[in-house]
mmCIF file of C-alpha atoms and ligand atoms in Angstrom:
data_model
loop_
_atom_site.group_PDB
_atom_site.id
_atom_site.type_symbol
_atom_site.label_atom_id
_atom_site.label_comp_id
_atom_site.label_asym_id
_atom_site.label_seq_id
_atom_site.Cartn_x
_atom_site.Cartn_y
_atom_site.Cartn_z
ATOM 1 C CA UNK A 1 -3.232 40.524 -24.926
ATOM 2 C CA UNK A 2 -6.960 41.056 -25.271
ATOM 3 C CA UNK A 3 -9.274 38.696 -23.445
ATOM 4 C CA UNK A 4 -12.972 39.324 -23.822
ATOM 5 C CA UNK A 5 -14.522 40.214 -20.480
ATOM 6 C CA UNK A 6 -17.993 38.762 -21.043
ATOM 7 C CA UNK A 7 -19.825 35.460 -21.430
ATOM 8 C CA UNK A 8 -19.249 32.932 -24.158
ATOM 9 C CA UNK A 9 -16.514 34.886 -25.951
ATOM 10 C CA UNK A 10 -14.519 35.096 -22.735
ATOM 11 C CA UNK A 11 -14.895 31.322 -22.228
ATOM 12 C CA UNK A 12 -13.624 30.744 -25.792
ATOM 13 C CA UNK A 13 -10.667 33.040 -25.227
ATOM 14 C CA UNK A 14 -9.811 31.297 -21.959
ATOM 15 C CA UNK A 15 -10.134 27.817 -23.512
ATOM 16 C CA UNK A 16 -7.783 28.848 -26.329
ATOM 17 C CA UNK A 17 -5.282 30.199 -23.839
ATOM 18 C CA UNK A 18 -5.546 27.071 -21.701
ATOM 19 C CA UNK A 19 -4.676 24.913 -24.715
ATOM 20 C CA UNK A 20 -1.486 26.971 -24.974
ATOM 21 C CA UNK A 21 -0.590 26.430 -21.309
ATOM 22 C CA UNK A 22 -1.895 29.811 -20.094
ATOM 23 C CA UNK A 23 -4.495 28.883 -17.504
ATOM 24 C CA UNK A 24 -6.939 31.280 -15.851
ATOM 25 C CA UNK A 25 -6.893 31.041 -12.058
ATOM 26 C CA UNK A 26 -10.004 31.165 -9.922
ATOM 27 C CA UNK A 27 -8.590 34.442 -8.629
ATOM 28 C CA UNK A 28 -9.888 36.992 -11.148
ATOM 29 C CA UNK A 29 -7.202 38.576 -13.349
ATOM 30 C CA UNK A 30 -4.477 36.014 -12.588
ATOM 31 C CA UNK A 31 -3.038 33.238 -14.742
ATOM 32 C CA UNK A 32 -0.855 30.173 -14.281
ATOM 33 C CA UNK A 33 1.814 29.546 -16.925
ATOM 34 C CA UNK A 34 2.646 25.883 -17.608
ATOM 35 C CA UNK A 35 6.230 25.222 -18.739
ATOM 36 C CA UNK A 36 7.261 22.061 -20.560
ATOM 37 C CA UNK A 37 10.326 20.116 -19.528
ATOM 38 C CA UNK A 38 12.577 18.100 -21.808
ATOM 39 C CA UNK A 39 11.644 14.524 -20.807
ATOM 40 C CA UNK A 40 11.442 15.702 -17.183
ATOM 41 C CA UNK A 41 14.531 17.924 -17.181
ATOM 42 C CA UNK A 42 15.165 21.671 -17.171
ATOM 43 C CA UNK A 43 18.656 23.059 -17.718
ATOM 44 C CA UNK A 44 20.267 25.324 -15.129
ATOM 45 C CA UNK A 45 19.800 28.292 -17.505
ATOM 46 C CA UNK A 46 16.120 27.453 -17.917
ATOM 47 C CA UNK A 47 15.661 27.173 -14.154
ATOM 48 C CA UNK A 48 17.330 30.580 -13.725
ATOM 49 C CA UNK A 49 14.925 32.130 -16.258
ATOM 50 C CA UNK A 50 11.952 30.385 -14.657
ATOM 51 C CA UNK A 51 12.962 31.710 -11.239
ATOM 52 C CA UNK A 52 13.142 35.176 -12.774
ATOM 53 C CA UNK A 53 9.586 34.834 -14.130
ATOM 54 C CA UNK A 54 8.297 33.651 -10.761
ATOM 55 C CA UNK A 55 10.005 36.360 -8.743
ATOM 56 C CA UNK A 56 9.401 39.260 -11.159
ATOM 57 C CA UNK A 57 5.881 38.459 -12.372
ATOM 58 C CA UNK A 58 4.463 35.777 -10.071
ATOM 59 C CA UNK A 59 4.369 35.316 -6.306
ATOM 60 C CA UNK A 60 7.833 33.750 -6.086
ATOM 61 C CA UNK A 61 6.585 30.141 -6.229
ATOM 62 C CA UNK A 62 7.123 27.438 -8.873
ATOM 63 C CA UNK A 63 4.800 24.427 -8.738
ATOM 64 C CA UNK A 64 5.512 20.879 -9.943
ATOM 65 C CA UNK A 65 2.871 18.870 -11.781
ATOM 66 C CA UNK A 66 2.354 15.143 -12.219
ATOM 67 C CA UNK A 67 3.215 15.370 -15.949
ATOM 68 C CA UNK A 68 6.738 16.734 -15.464
ATOM 69 C CA UNK A 69 5.747 20.295 -16.225
ATOM 70 C CA UNK A 70 6.350 23.270 -14.012
ATOM 71 C CA UNK A 71 3.729 25.931 -13.280
ATOM 72 C CA UNK A 72 4.160 29.529 -12.236
ATOM 73 C CA UNK A 73 0.983 31.019 -10.742
ATOM 74 C CA UNK A 74 -0.206 34.563 -10.051
ATOM 75 C CA UNK A 75 0.847 36.135 -13.355
ATOM 76 C CA UNK A 76 -1.275 39.259 -13.763
ATOM 77 C CA UNK A 77 -3.323 39.452 -16.943
ATOM 78 C CA UNK A 78 -1.861 42.867 -17.827
ATOM 79 C CA UNK A 79 1.672 41.370 -17.685
ATOM 80 C CA UNK A 80 0.965 38.353 -19.888
ATOM 81 C CA UNK A 81 2.324 39.802 -23.123
ATOM 82 C CA UNK A 82 5.538 40.952 -21.482
ATOM 83 C CA UNK A 83 6.063 37.576 -19.736
ATOM 84 C CA UNK A 84 5.408 35.621 -22.919
ATOM 85 C CA UNK A 85 7.923 37.769 -24.822
ATOM 86 C CA UNK A 86 10.499 37.102 -22.094
ATOM 87 C CA UNK A 87 9.786 33.348 -22.226
ATOM 88 C CA UNK A 88 10.097 33.358 -25.982
ATOM 89 C CA UNK A 89 13.443 35.141 -25.786
ATOM 90 C CA UNK A 90 14.704 32.566 -23.257
ATOM 91 C CA UNK A 91 13.353 29.601 -25.281
ATOM 92 C CA UNK A 92 11.072 28.460 -22.484
ATOM 93 C CA UNK A 93 8.306 26.237 -23.849
ATOM 94 C CA UNK A 94 4.773 26.899 -22.629
ATOM 95 C CA UNK A 95 1.892 24.537 -23.391
ATOM 96 C CA UNK A 96 0.206 21.301 -22.452
ATOM 97 C CA UNK A 97 -3.524 21.955 -22.224
ATOM 98 C CA UNK A 98 -6.743 21.449 -24.172
ATOM 99 C CA UNK A 99 -7.760 18.602 -26.497
ATOM 100 C CA UNK A 100 -4.237 17.709 -27.579
ATOM 101 C CA UNK A 101 -1.467 15.214 -26.923
ATOM 102 C CA UNK A 102 -0.267 16.377 -23.527
ATOM 103 C CA UNK A 103 3.297 16.490 -22.183
ATOM 104 C CA UNK A 104 4.769 13.011 -22.615
ATOM 105 C CA UNK A 105 5.312 11.469 -19.203
ATOM 106 C CA UNK A 106 8.313 9.290 -18.449
ATOM 107 C CA UNK A 107 10.384 7.856 -15.614
ATOM 108 C CA UNK A 108 14.111 8.100 -14.969
ATOM 109 C CA UNK A 109 14.817 4.869 -16.856
ATOM 110 C CA UNK A 110 17.880 6.345 -18.572
ATOM 111 C CA UNK A 111 19.750 6.653 -15.280
ATOM 112 C CA UNK A 112 17.777 4.432 -12.889
ATOM 113 C CA UNK A 113 19.510 1.124 -12.144
ATOM 114 C CA UNK A 114 16.247 -0.712 -12.818
ATOM 115 C CA UNK A 115 15.737 1.009 -16.193
ATOM 116 C CA UNK A 116 15.676 -1.368 -19.154
ATOM 117 C CA UNK A 117 15.442 1.329 -21.846
ATOM 118 C CA UNK A 118 16.729 4.811 -22.622
ATOM 119 C CA UNK A 119 13.445 6.447 -21.702
ATOM 120 C CA UNK A 120 14.787 9.991 -22.208
ATOM 121 C CA UNK A 121 15.718 9.323 -25.808
ATOM 122 C CA UNK A 122 12.366 7.732 -26.626
ATOM 123 C CA UNK A 123 10.398 10.440 -24.810
ATOM 124 C CA UNK A 124 12.247 13.239 -26.630
ATOM 125 C CA UNK A 125 11.451 11.619 -29.958
ATOM 126 C CA UNK A 126 7.801 11.154 -28.927
ATOM 127 C CA UNK A 127 7.672 14.787 -27.841
ATOM 128 C CA UNK A 128 9.071 15.929 -31.189
ATOM 129 C CA UNK A 129 6.608 13.850 -33.180
ATOM 130 C CA UNK A 130 3.380 13.976 -31.188
ATOM 131 C CA UNK A 131 3.246 16.645 -28.468
ATOM 132 C CA UNK A 132 0.478 19.210 -29.006
ATOM 133 C CA UNK A 133 -1.277 17.322 -31.809
ATOM 134 C CA UNK A 134 -4.937 18.360 -31.901
ATOM 135 C CA UNK A 135 -7.390 15.542 -31.164
ATOM 136 C CA UNK A 136 -11.039 15.154 -30.095
ATOM 137 C CA UNK A 137 -9.993 15.126 -26.425
ATOM 138 C CA UNK A 138 -6.921 15.257 -24.246
ATOM 139 C CA UNK A 139 -4.538 12.374 -24.777
ATOM 140 C CA UNK A 140 -1.897 11.284 -22.292
ATOM 141 C CA UNK A 141 1.116 9.198 -23.275
ATOM 142 C CA UNK A 142 3.831 7.734 -21.090
ATOM 143 C CA UNK A 143 7.084 5.872 -21.701
ATOM 144 C CA UNK A 144 8.320 3.766 -18.786
ATOM 145 C CA UNK A 145 11.530 1.870 -18.173
ATOM 146 C CA UNK A 146 10.609 -1.179 -16.067
ATOM 147 C CA UNK A 147 7.709 -3.061 -14.429
ATOM 148 C CA UNK A 148 8.026 -0.939 -11.244
ATOM 149 C CA UNK A 149 5.981 1.680 -13.137
ATOM 150 C CA UNK A 150 3.136 -0.684 -14.007
ATOM 151 C CA UNK A 151 0.601 1.445 -12.108
ATOM 152 C CA UNK A 152 1.607 4.612 -13.961
ATOM 153 C CA UNK A 153 1.195 2.850 -17.291
ATOM 154 C CA UNK A 154 -2.338 1.843 -16.355
ATOM 155 C CA UNK A 155 -3.537 5.423 -15.947
ATOM 156 C CA UNK A 156 -2.526 6.829 -19.346
ATOM 157 C CA UNK A 157 -4.358 6.808 -22.675
ATOM 158 C CA UNK A 158 -1.325 5.129 -24.230
ATOM 159 C CA UNK A 159 1.669 3.685 -22.407
ATOM 160 C CA UNK A 160 4.798 1.789 -23.360
ATOM 161 C CA UNK A 161 6.569 -0.102 -20.598
ATOM 162 C CA UNK A 162 9.925 -1.849 -21.066
ATOM 163 C CA UNK A 163 10.286 -5.483 -19.999
ATOM 164 C CA UNK A 164 13.045 -8.058 -20.313
ATOM 165 C CA UNK A 165 12.179 -11.698 -19.872
ATOM 166 C CA UNK A 166 14.500 -14.463 -18.837
ATOM 167 C CA UNK A 167 15.106 -18.171 -19.572
ATOM 168 C CA UNK A 168 16.568 -20.508 -16.985
ATOM 169 C CA UNK A 169 19.150 -22.948 -18.385
ATOM 170 C CA UNK A 170 18.747 -25.681 -15.801
ATOM 171 C CA UNK A 171 21.833 -27.715 -16.720
ATOM 172 C CA UNK A 172 24.084 -24.668 -16.139
ATOM 173 C CA UNK A 173 22.519 -23.596 -12.815
ATOM 174 C CA UNK A 174 24.653 -24.317 -9.700
ATOM 175 C CA UNK A 175 21.774 -23.589 -7.260
ATOM 176 C CA UNK A 176 23.465 -20.663 -5.553
ATOM 177 C CA UNK A 177 20.045 -18.974 -5.210
ATOM 178 C CA UNK A 178 21.388 -15.473 -5.835
ATOM 179 C CA UNK A 179 18.585 -14.942 -8.347
ATOM 180 C CA UNK A 180 15.988 -16.015 -5.780
ATOM 181 C CA UNK A 181 17.145 -13.338 -3.355
ATOM 182 C CA UNK A 182 16.672 -10.429 -5.804
ATOM 183 C CA UNK A 183 13.461 -11.507 -7.524
ATOM 184 C CA UNK A 184 10.687 -9.097 -6.444
ATOM 185 C CA UNK A 185 7.959 -11.459 -7.653
ATOM 186 C CA UNK A 186 8.984 -14.755 -6.000
ATOM 187 C CA UNK A 187 9.085 -16.225 -9.470
ATOM 188 C CA UNK A 188 11.566 -18.973 -8.607
ATOM 189 C CA UNK A 189 10.426 -22.272 -7.120
ATOM 190 C CA UNK A 190 13.290 -23.663 -5.135
ATOM 191 C CA UNK A 191 14.515 -26.404 -2.772
ATOM 192 C CA UNK A 192 18.001 -27.755 -1.944
ATOM 193 C CA UNK A 193 18.699 -29.210 -5.375
ATOM 194 C CA UNK A 194 15.982 -27.820 -7.555
ATOM 195 C CA UNK A 195 15.276 -24.455 -9.152
ATOM 196 C CA UNK A 196 12.466 -23.634 -11.548
ATOM 197 C CA UNK A 197 11.201 -20.386 -13.033
ATOM 198 C CA UNK A 198 7.441 -19.847 -12.798
ATOM 199 C CA UNK A 199 6.933 -17.690 -15.878
ATOM 200 C CA UNK A 200 3.406 -16.641 -14.985
ATOM 201 C CA UNK A 201 4.758 -14.930 -11.843
ATOM 202 C CA UNK A 202 7.709 -13.229 -13.567
ATOM 203 C CA UNK A 203 7.131 -9.528 -14.355
ATOM 204 C CA UNK A 204 10.153 -9.515 -16.693
ATOM 205 C CA UNK A 205 12.136 -6.920 -14.772
ATOM 206 C CA UNK A 206 15.480 -8.504 -15.686
ATOM 207 C CA UNK A 207 16.859 -8.002 -12.157
ATOM 208 C CA UNK A 208 18.006 -11.583 -11.688
ATOM 209 C CA UNK A 209 20.098 -11.740 -14.872
ATOM 210 C CA UNK A 210 23.252 -9.905 -13.708
ATOM 211 C CA UNK A 211 23.196 -11.774 -10.369
ATOM 212 C CA UNK A 212 23.864 -15.184 -11.841
ATOM 213 C CA UNK A 213 27.565 -16.123 -11.529
ATOM 214 C CA UNK A 214 27.442 -18.797 -14.257
ATOM 215 C CA UNK A 215 25.172 -17.255 -16.916
ATOM 216 C CA UNK A 216 22.392 -19.720 -16.295
ATOM 217 C CA UNK A 217 19.816 -16.978 -16.883
ATOM 218 C CA UNK A 218 19.502 -16.111 -20.530
ATOM 219 C CA UNK A 219 18.120 -12.662 -21.216
ATOM 220 C CA UNK A 220 15.423 -11.980 -23.796
ATOM 221 C CA UNK A 221 15.654 -8.753 -25.818
ATOM 222 C CA UNK A 222 13.969 -5.713 -24.307
ATOM 223 C CA UNK A 223 10.452 -5.184 -25.611
ATOM 224 C CA UNK A 224 7.586 -2.945 -24.624
ATOM 225 C CA UNK A 225 4.154 -3.741 -23.240
ATOM 226 C CA UNK A 226 1.456 -1.517 -24.744
ATOM 227 C CA UNK A 227 -1.379 -0.209 -22.568
ATOM 228 C CA UNK A 228 -4.441 1.339 -24.231
ATOM 229 C CA UNK A 229 -7.135 3.576 -22.818
ATOM 230 C CA UNK A 230 -6.146 4.103 -19.210
ATOM 231 C CA UNK A 231 -7.318 7.159 -17.344
ATOM 232 C CA UNK A 232 -7.424 8.458 -13.794
ATOM 233 C CA UNK A 233 -9.669 11.062 -12.233
ATOM 234 C CA UNK A 234 -13.392 10.713 -11.604
ATOM 235 C CA UNK A 235 -14.036 8.068 -14.218
ATOM 236 C CA UNK A 236 -10.903 6.023 -13.835
ATOM 237 C CA UNK A 237 -10.130 3.034 -16.030
ATOM 238 C CA UNK A 238 -6.969 1.037 -15.457
ATOM 239 C CA UNK A 239 -5.558 -0.263 -18.720
ATOM 240 C CA UNK A 240 -4.177 -3.765 -19.055
ATOM 241 C CA UNK A 241 -1.342 -4.655 -21.459
ATOM 242 C CA UNK A 242 -2.308 -5.651 -24.997
ATOM 243 C CA UNK A 243 -1.488 -9.122 -26.261
ATOM 244 C CA UNK A 244 0.975 -7.577 -28.698
ATOM 245 C CA UNK A 245 4.374 -6.378 -27.501
ATOM 246 C CA UNK A 246 6.527 -3.998 -29.554
ATOM 247 C CA UNK A 247 10.192 -3.253 -30.127
ATOM 248 C CA UNK A 248 11.581 0.195 -29.431
ATOM 249 C CA UNK A 249 11.652 1.240 -33.080
ATOM 250 C CA UNK A 250 7.974 0.259 -33.468
ATOM 251 C CA UNK A 251 6.782 2.604 -30.716
ATOM 252 C CA UNK A 252 6.423 5.628 -33.023
ATOM 253 C CA UNK A 253 4.470 3.804 -35.709
ATOM 254 C CA UNK A 254 2.135 2.288 -33.107
ATOM 255 C CA UNK A 255 1.589 5.725 -31.545
ATOM 256 C CA UNK A 256 0.785 7.178 -34.964
ATOM 257 C CA UNK A 257 -1.786 4.415 -35.536
ATOM 258 C CA UNK A 258 -3.355 4.794 -32.091
ATOM 259 C CA UNK A 259 -3.727 8.568 -32.508
ATOM 260 C CA UNK A 260 -5.253 8.142 -35.973
ATOM 261 C CA UNK A 261 -7.704 5.551 -34.594
ATOM 262 C CA UNK A 262 -8.686 7.793 -31.686
ATOM 263 C CA UNK A 263 -9.065 10.780 -33.990
ATOM 264 C CA UNK A 264 -11.357 8.809 -36.277
ATOM 265 C CA UNK A 265 -13.558 7.146 -33.644
ATOM 266 C CA UNK A 266 -13.865 9.598 -30.736
ATOM 267 C CA UNK A 267 -16.618 12.171 -30.386
ATOM 268 C CA UNK A 268 -15.771 15.676 -29.217
ATOM 269 C CA UNK A 269 -14.288 15.481 -25.718
ATOM 270 C CA UNK A 270 -14.605 11.696 -25.555
ATOM 271 C CA UNK A 271 -11.563 10.056 -23.957
ATOM 272 C CA UNK A 272 -9.868 6.998 -25.448
ATOM 273 C CA UNK A 273 -11.038 4.953 -22.428
ATOM 274 C CA UNK A 274 -14.645 5.686 -23.382
ATOM 275 C CA UNK A 275 -14.022 4.808 -27.030
ATOM 276 C CA UNK A 276 -12.590 1.456 -25.924
ATOM 277 C CA UNK A 277 -15.533 0.796 -23.572
ATOM 278 C CA UNK A 278 -17.923 1.594 -26.411
ATOM 279 C CA UNK A 279 -16.186 -0.350 -29.192
ATOM 280 C CA UNK A 280 -14.518 -3.116 -27.178
ATOM 281 C CA UNK A 281 -10.807 -3.607 -26.512
ATOM 282 C CA UNK A 282 -10.525 -6.656 -28.737
ATOM 283 C CA UNK A 283 -11.909 -4.787 -31.733
ATOM 284 C CA UNK A 284 -9.567 -1.879 -31.065
ATOM 285 C CA UNK A 285 -6.543 -4.179 -30.715
ATOM 286 C CA UNK A 286 -7.465 -5.962 -33.908
ATOM 287 C CA UNK A 287 -7.821 -2.708 -35.824
ATOM 288 C CA UNK A 288 -4.455 -1.508 -34.561
ATOM 289 C CA UNK A 289 -2.286 -4.602 -34.661
ATOM 290 C CA UNK A 290 -3.621 -7.080 -37.215
HETATM 291 S S1 LIG B 301 13.015 -11.143 -14.541
HETATM 292 FE FE1 LIG B 301 12.494 -10.166 -12.552
HETATM 293 S S2 LIG B 301 10.521 -11.058 -11.977
HETATM 294 FE FE2 LIG B 301 11.412 -12.379 -13.581
HETATM 295 S S3 LIG B 301 12.483 -13.960 -12.484
HETATM 296 FE FE3 LIG B 301 14.010 -12.372 -12.900
HETATM 297 S S4 LIG B 301 13.956 -11.027 -11.086
HETATM 298 FE FE4 LIG B 301 12.125 -12.317 -11.003
HETATM 299 S S1 LIG B 302 21.786 -17.190 -9.796
HETATM 300 FE FE1 LIG B 302 22.157 -18.563 -11.541
HETATM 301 S S2 LIG B 302 23.245 -20.288 -10.712
HETATM 302 FE FE2 LIG B 302 22.406 -19.205 -8.954
HETATM 303 S S3 LIG B 302 20.463 -20.266 -8.596
HETATM 304 FE FE3 LIG B 302 20.023 -18.534 -9.942
HETATM 305 S S4 LIG B 302 20.130 -19.366 -12.019
HETATM 306 FE FE4 LIG B 302 21.126 -20.865 -10.656
#
C-alpha cells in the first residue's frame, strides 16, 4: 500500500484511509484498524481472528470504542496490505471514519429487561441501508430501546428511542400501589383511596404495566421518539425529541429523509447540529414531517 510521504498528498492519502477505518497514529509509521461489530456483537470466530490480528501484527491489545467498534493499534504501515488481505479472508469489516454515516450505535434492548423494541433487528437493517453513506460531514445515528438511554439519544445526529405509554383505568384499579413502587419517575399521585397518573411526569418506560395484578394499566403501542441534531465533543448540542413520534416501520423512511435533507443543506464538514442552529429546528421538522 503506497502512502505519499510528503505534504498535502500525504494528508489526502491519510484522510482517504481514515474514511475506510485505517487511522494513522501519532506514532509515525503505525496505524489503528477500526473493526465494525454487528449491532454491538462479534462472533466467537470473529473474536478469534481479531485476536490473531492483534497478536501477530499489533501490540497484543484490542481497544473498545464508544460506537461499538473495536480498534487494533500499532499495525505497521509495511504490514497493512497483508493485514487487510487477512481481514478480507476472515470477513472482518473495517470502516467507520470520514464524512459518512458512522457505525450505528444501539443498546442491548433486544435482551435487556427494560427494552421495549428489538434494537438489534432495527440496527442491523439501519446498518445495511445507511452505514458508510457519503455526506457533507460525519453523521451519527443511534437506535435505543427505552427512556433509560435518553442521554445517549441527545448526543447523536439522529436518534430513535422506544417508548410505551400507559393509561390508568381508574374503575379497575384496586389501589395495591405495585405500580407506584416500580415507577422511576414518581408519575403516580397517590393516597389511601386515590391513584392518578401524572402524564407530564411519565417517561413512557412501560415498567408499571406488567406489575398490575388486575390489568388496570392499559399499554399504548410502542413508538419511537425522534431526536435531531445532537452532538457531543467541543461544540456539544443536546437534542430534544421532535413533536412527531414514529412507528418502527417508519424509522427507515424518516432516516432516508433526514439524510437527504442534511445532504442538501449542509456545507462541507458542517454537522447537522449546525444546520439546525442555522435554519431553525421548527423549519427542519416541518420540512421533514409535514
Ligand atoms: S410508564 Fe414508566 S414512567 Fe410512566 S407511569 Fe409507568 S413506570 Fe412510571
Ligand atoms: S398496580 Fe394496578 S391495581 Fe395496583 S395501584 Fe397500580 S394500577 Fe392500581
